Every structure is written in C-alpha cells, then in structure tokens.
Coordinates of C-alpha atoms in Angstrom, one line a residue:
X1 CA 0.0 0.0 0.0
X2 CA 1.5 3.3 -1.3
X3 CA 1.6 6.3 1.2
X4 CA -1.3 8.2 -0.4
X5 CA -3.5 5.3 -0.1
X6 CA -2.3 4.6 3.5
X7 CA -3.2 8.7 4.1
X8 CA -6.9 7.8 2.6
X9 CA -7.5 4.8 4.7
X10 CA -6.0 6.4 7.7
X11 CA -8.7 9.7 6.8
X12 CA -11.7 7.2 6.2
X13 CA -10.9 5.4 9.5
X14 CA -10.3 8.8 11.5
X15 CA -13.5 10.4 10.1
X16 CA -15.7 7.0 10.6
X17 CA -14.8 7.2 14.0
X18 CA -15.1 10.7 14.8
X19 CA -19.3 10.3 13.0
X20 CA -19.9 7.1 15.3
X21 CA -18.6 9.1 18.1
X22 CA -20.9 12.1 16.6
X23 CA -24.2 9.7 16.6
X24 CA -23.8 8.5 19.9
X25 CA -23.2 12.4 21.5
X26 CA -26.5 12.9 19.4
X27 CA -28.7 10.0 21.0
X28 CA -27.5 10.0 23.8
X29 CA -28.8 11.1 27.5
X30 CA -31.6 13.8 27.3
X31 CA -31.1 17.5 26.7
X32 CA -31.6 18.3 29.8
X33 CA -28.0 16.6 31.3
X34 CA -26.4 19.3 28.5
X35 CA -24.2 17.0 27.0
X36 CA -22.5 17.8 23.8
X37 CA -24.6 17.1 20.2
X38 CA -23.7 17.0 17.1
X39 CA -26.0 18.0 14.1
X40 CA -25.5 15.3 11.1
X41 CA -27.4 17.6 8.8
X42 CA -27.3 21.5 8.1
X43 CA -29.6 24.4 9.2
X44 CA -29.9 27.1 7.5
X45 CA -28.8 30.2 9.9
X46 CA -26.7 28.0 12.1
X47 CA -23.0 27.1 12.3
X48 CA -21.0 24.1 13.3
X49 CA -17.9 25.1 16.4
X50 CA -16.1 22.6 18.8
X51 CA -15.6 23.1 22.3
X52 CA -12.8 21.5 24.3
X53 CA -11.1 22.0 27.7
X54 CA -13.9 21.1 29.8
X55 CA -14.4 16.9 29.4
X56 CA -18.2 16.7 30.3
X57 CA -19.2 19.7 28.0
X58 CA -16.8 19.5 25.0
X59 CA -18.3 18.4 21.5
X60 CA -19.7 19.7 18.0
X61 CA -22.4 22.5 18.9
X62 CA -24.5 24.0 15.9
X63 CA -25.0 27.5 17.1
X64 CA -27.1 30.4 15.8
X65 CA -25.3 33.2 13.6
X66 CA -23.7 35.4 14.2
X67 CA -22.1 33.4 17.6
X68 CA -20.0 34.8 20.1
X69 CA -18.1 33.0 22.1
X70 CA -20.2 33.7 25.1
X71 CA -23.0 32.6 23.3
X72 CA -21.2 29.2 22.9
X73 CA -20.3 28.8 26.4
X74 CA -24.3 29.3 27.2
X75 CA -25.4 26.9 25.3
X76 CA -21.8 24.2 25.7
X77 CA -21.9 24.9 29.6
X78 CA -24.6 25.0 32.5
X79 CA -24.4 28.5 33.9
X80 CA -24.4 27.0 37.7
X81 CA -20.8 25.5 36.6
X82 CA -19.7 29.2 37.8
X83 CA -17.1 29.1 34.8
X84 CA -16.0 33.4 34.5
X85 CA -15.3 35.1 31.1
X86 CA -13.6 38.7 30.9
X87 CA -16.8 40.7 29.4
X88 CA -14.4 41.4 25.8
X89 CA -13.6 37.8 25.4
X90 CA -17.0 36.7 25.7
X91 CA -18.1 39.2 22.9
X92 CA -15.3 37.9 20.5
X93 CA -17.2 36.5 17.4
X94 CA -17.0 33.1 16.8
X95 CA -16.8 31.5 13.1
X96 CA -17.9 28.3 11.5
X97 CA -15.2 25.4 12.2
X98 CA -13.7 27.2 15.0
X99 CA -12.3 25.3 18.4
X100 CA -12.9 27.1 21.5
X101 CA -10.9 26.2 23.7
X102 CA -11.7 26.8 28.0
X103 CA -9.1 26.5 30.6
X104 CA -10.2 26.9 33.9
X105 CA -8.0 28.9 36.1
X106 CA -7.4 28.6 39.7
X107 CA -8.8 31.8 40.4
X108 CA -11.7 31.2 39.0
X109 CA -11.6 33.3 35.8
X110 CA -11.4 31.3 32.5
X111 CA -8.6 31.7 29.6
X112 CA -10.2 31.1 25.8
X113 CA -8.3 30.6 23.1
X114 CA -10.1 29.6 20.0
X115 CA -8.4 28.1 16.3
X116 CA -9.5 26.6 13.2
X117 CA -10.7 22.9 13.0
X118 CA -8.2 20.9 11.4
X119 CA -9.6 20.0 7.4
X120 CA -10.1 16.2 8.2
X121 CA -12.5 17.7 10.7
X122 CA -14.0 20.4 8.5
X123 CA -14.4 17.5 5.9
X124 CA -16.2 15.0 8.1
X125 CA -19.1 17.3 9.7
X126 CA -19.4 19.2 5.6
X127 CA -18.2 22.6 6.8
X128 CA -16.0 24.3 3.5
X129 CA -12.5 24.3 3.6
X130 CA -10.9 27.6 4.3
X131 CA -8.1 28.0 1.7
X132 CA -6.0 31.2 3.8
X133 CA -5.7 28.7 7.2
X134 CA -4.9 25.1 5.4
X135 CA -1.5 23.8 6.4
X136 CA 0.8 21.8 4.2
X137 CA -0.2 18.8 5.3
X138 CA -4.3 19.7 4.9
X139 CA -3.1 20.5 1.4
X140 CA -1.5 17.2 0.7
X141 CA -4.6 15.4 1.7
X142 CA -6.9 16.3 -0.7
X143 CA -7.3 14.5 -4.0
X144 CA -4.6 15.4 -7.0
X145 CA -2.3 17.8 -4.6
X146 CA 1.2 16.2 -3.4
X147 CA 4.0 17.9 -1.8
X148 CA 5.0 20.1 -4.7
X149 CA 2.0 21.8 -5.0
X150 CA 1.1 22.1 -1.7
X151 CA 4.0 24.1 -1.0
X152 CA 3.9 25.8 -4.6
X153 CA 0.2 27.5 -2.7
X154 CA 1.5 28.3 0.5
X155 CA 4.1 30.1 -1.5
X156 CA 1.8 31.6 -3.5
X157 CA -0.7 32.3 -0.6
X158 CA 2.6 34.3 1.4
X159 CA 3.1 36.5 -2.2
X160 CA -0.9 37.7 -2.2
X161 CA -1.9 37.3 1.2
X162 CA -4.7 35.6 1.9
X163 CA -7.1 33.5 -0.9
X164 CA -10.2 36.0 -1.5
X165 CA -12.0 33.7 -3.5
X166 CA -11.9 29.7 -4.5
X167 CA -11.1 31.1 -8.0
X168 CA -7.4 32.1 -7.3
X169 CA -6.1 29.3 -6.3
X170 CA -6.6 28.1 -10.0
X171 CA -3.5 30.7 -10.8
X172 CA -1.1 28.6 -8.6
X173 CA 1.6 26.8 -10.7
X174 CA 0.4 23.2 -10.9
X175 CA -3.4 23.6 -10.4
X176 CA -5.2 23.3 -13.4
X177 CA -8.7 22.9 -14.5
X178 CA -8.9 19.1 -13.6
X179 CA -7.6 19.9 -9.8
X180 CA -9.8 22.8 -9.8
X181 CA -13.1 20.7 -10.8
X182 CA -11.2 17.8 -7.8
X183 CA -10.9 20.7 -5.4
X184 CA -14.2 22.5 -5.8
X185 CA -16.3 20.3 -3.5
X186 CA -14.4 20.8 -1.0
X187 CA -14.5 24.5 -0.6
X188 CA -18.2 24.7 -1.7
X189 CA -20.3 28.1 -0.6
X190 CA -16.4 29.6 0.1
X191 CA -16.5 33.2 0.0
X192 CA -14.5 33.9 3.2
X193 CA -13.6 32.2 6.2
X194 CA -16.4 34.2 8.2
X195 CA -18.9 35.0 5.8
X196 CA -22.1 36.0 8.1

C-alpha cells in the first residue's frame, strides 16, 4: 500500500470514528443533562464550532449566527458551573469550524483561546475548507495535490496574502482545471472564512 493510499484509509478510518462518536453524542442522554450534540445535517442560519477543555461539555455545537463565544459557552456549559469570562472575550465573534478552547483557572476566571478545526474535521461534519488557514499537510490530503503543489500555494498564498476567492487558487503553478473541478467540492459556498 502506497503512502497516499495509507493517508486515505487512515482519513476514512479517523473520520468513521469521529461520525460514530458524533451519533452517539446525538442519541445520547436527554437534553436536559447538556451533554455535547452534534447535528448530522445543516440548518440554515446555524453554524457548526467545537468546544474543548472542559471533558463533560466539550463536542460539536450547531450554534445560531452570528455566535459569540459567550453565546457558545451558554449553550456548551450550565451556567451553575460558575465558569467566569472577561466581558471582551465573551463578545469575541465566533466562526464556522472554530475550536474554543476553556481552561479553567485557579482563580476562578477562564482563559479562551479559539483556532480553526483541522480540514479532516471540516471535511467530516461538511463545513467548507478555508483556503487562507490550510496547512501543508491539509493540502496534501486532498485529492490530485502532493508535496510540490502544496508548497507551490502556501508560497503563493505568502506572495498575495490571503485566498479571497476559491477562484485564485486556480493561478497557482500546478493547479489546473482538472484539480480545480477535484478541489471544488471541498471548498463549496467559500467566499470567506467568516462569511455572516
């Protein structure tokens, strides 16, 4: 078995896993225990984020948009769990595919940090790609881009600054029209990382 192919059953295997381990956060317990669920389909209005950093509570939450990260931690976390947020990190604006990430403090207050799901995770739960935050190795995963080109668009990425459109990246040396029609489904309904 070749190394792409080991990548792809790897991917299959890792995204299989993380769906099973979806369904079951979704039938689970009722609602009223506030556990974690994850929504298989799409709502109009509504986007997909990931909490972590608190075991019991973290998960895929479909939120309403726009989302703030205090609006996350009200629906991911009971307020009687007397978790603190600094008023200006609470109104931070959350995107679609964003981790937020709580660490409890010892005195009390609660640092957030928040990033960008990785792509196998974007892929998995159908949330578009986001070509300016895609590391080398995202770029190597998908279908008809190896090492060359991957580094041939974060090259060309660092020259332009971020990807304003799914249409540029066809000007990168090496992409052509057949990577392009590979790559579109990927990045479907791209128009910017945060575009509500």
């Amino acid at each position: 078995m070749n190394g792409r192919a080991k990548r792809l059953a790897l991917t299959s295997f890792a995204a299989l896993a993380l769906l099973l381990q979806l369904y079951d956060k979704s039938h689970g317990p009722s609602p009223a225990k506030r556990d974690a669920v994850a929504f298989l389909h799409r709502t109009p209005g509504k986007a997909l984020v990931k909490v972590a950093g608190i075991p019991e509570f973290s998960g895929i939450y479909q939120v309403s948009v726009p989302a703030t990260i205090g609006s996350v931690m009200k629906l991911s976390v009971p307020a009687d769990s007397l978790i603190l947020l600094d008023d200006s990190v609470g109104l931070q604006r959350v995107c679609e595919g964003d981790v937020i990430i709580f660490d409890v403090q010892h005195t009390g207050y609660t640092h957030v940090s928040c990033e960008r799901m990785s792509a196998h995770e974007r892929v998995t739960l159908g949330i578009p790609l986001d070509l300016s935050s895609m590391s080398r190795a995202d770029w190597e995963a998908l279908p008809g881009i190896g090492p060359a080109t991957a580094q041939s668009i974060l090259e060309y990425r660092q020259q332009i600054g971020d990807f304003t459109s799914f249409r540029q990246l066809g000007l990168v040396p090496g992409i052509g029209p057949a990577t392009m029609s590979r790559l579109k489904p990927y990045f479907f309904g791209y128009i910017t990382p945060c575009n509500y």
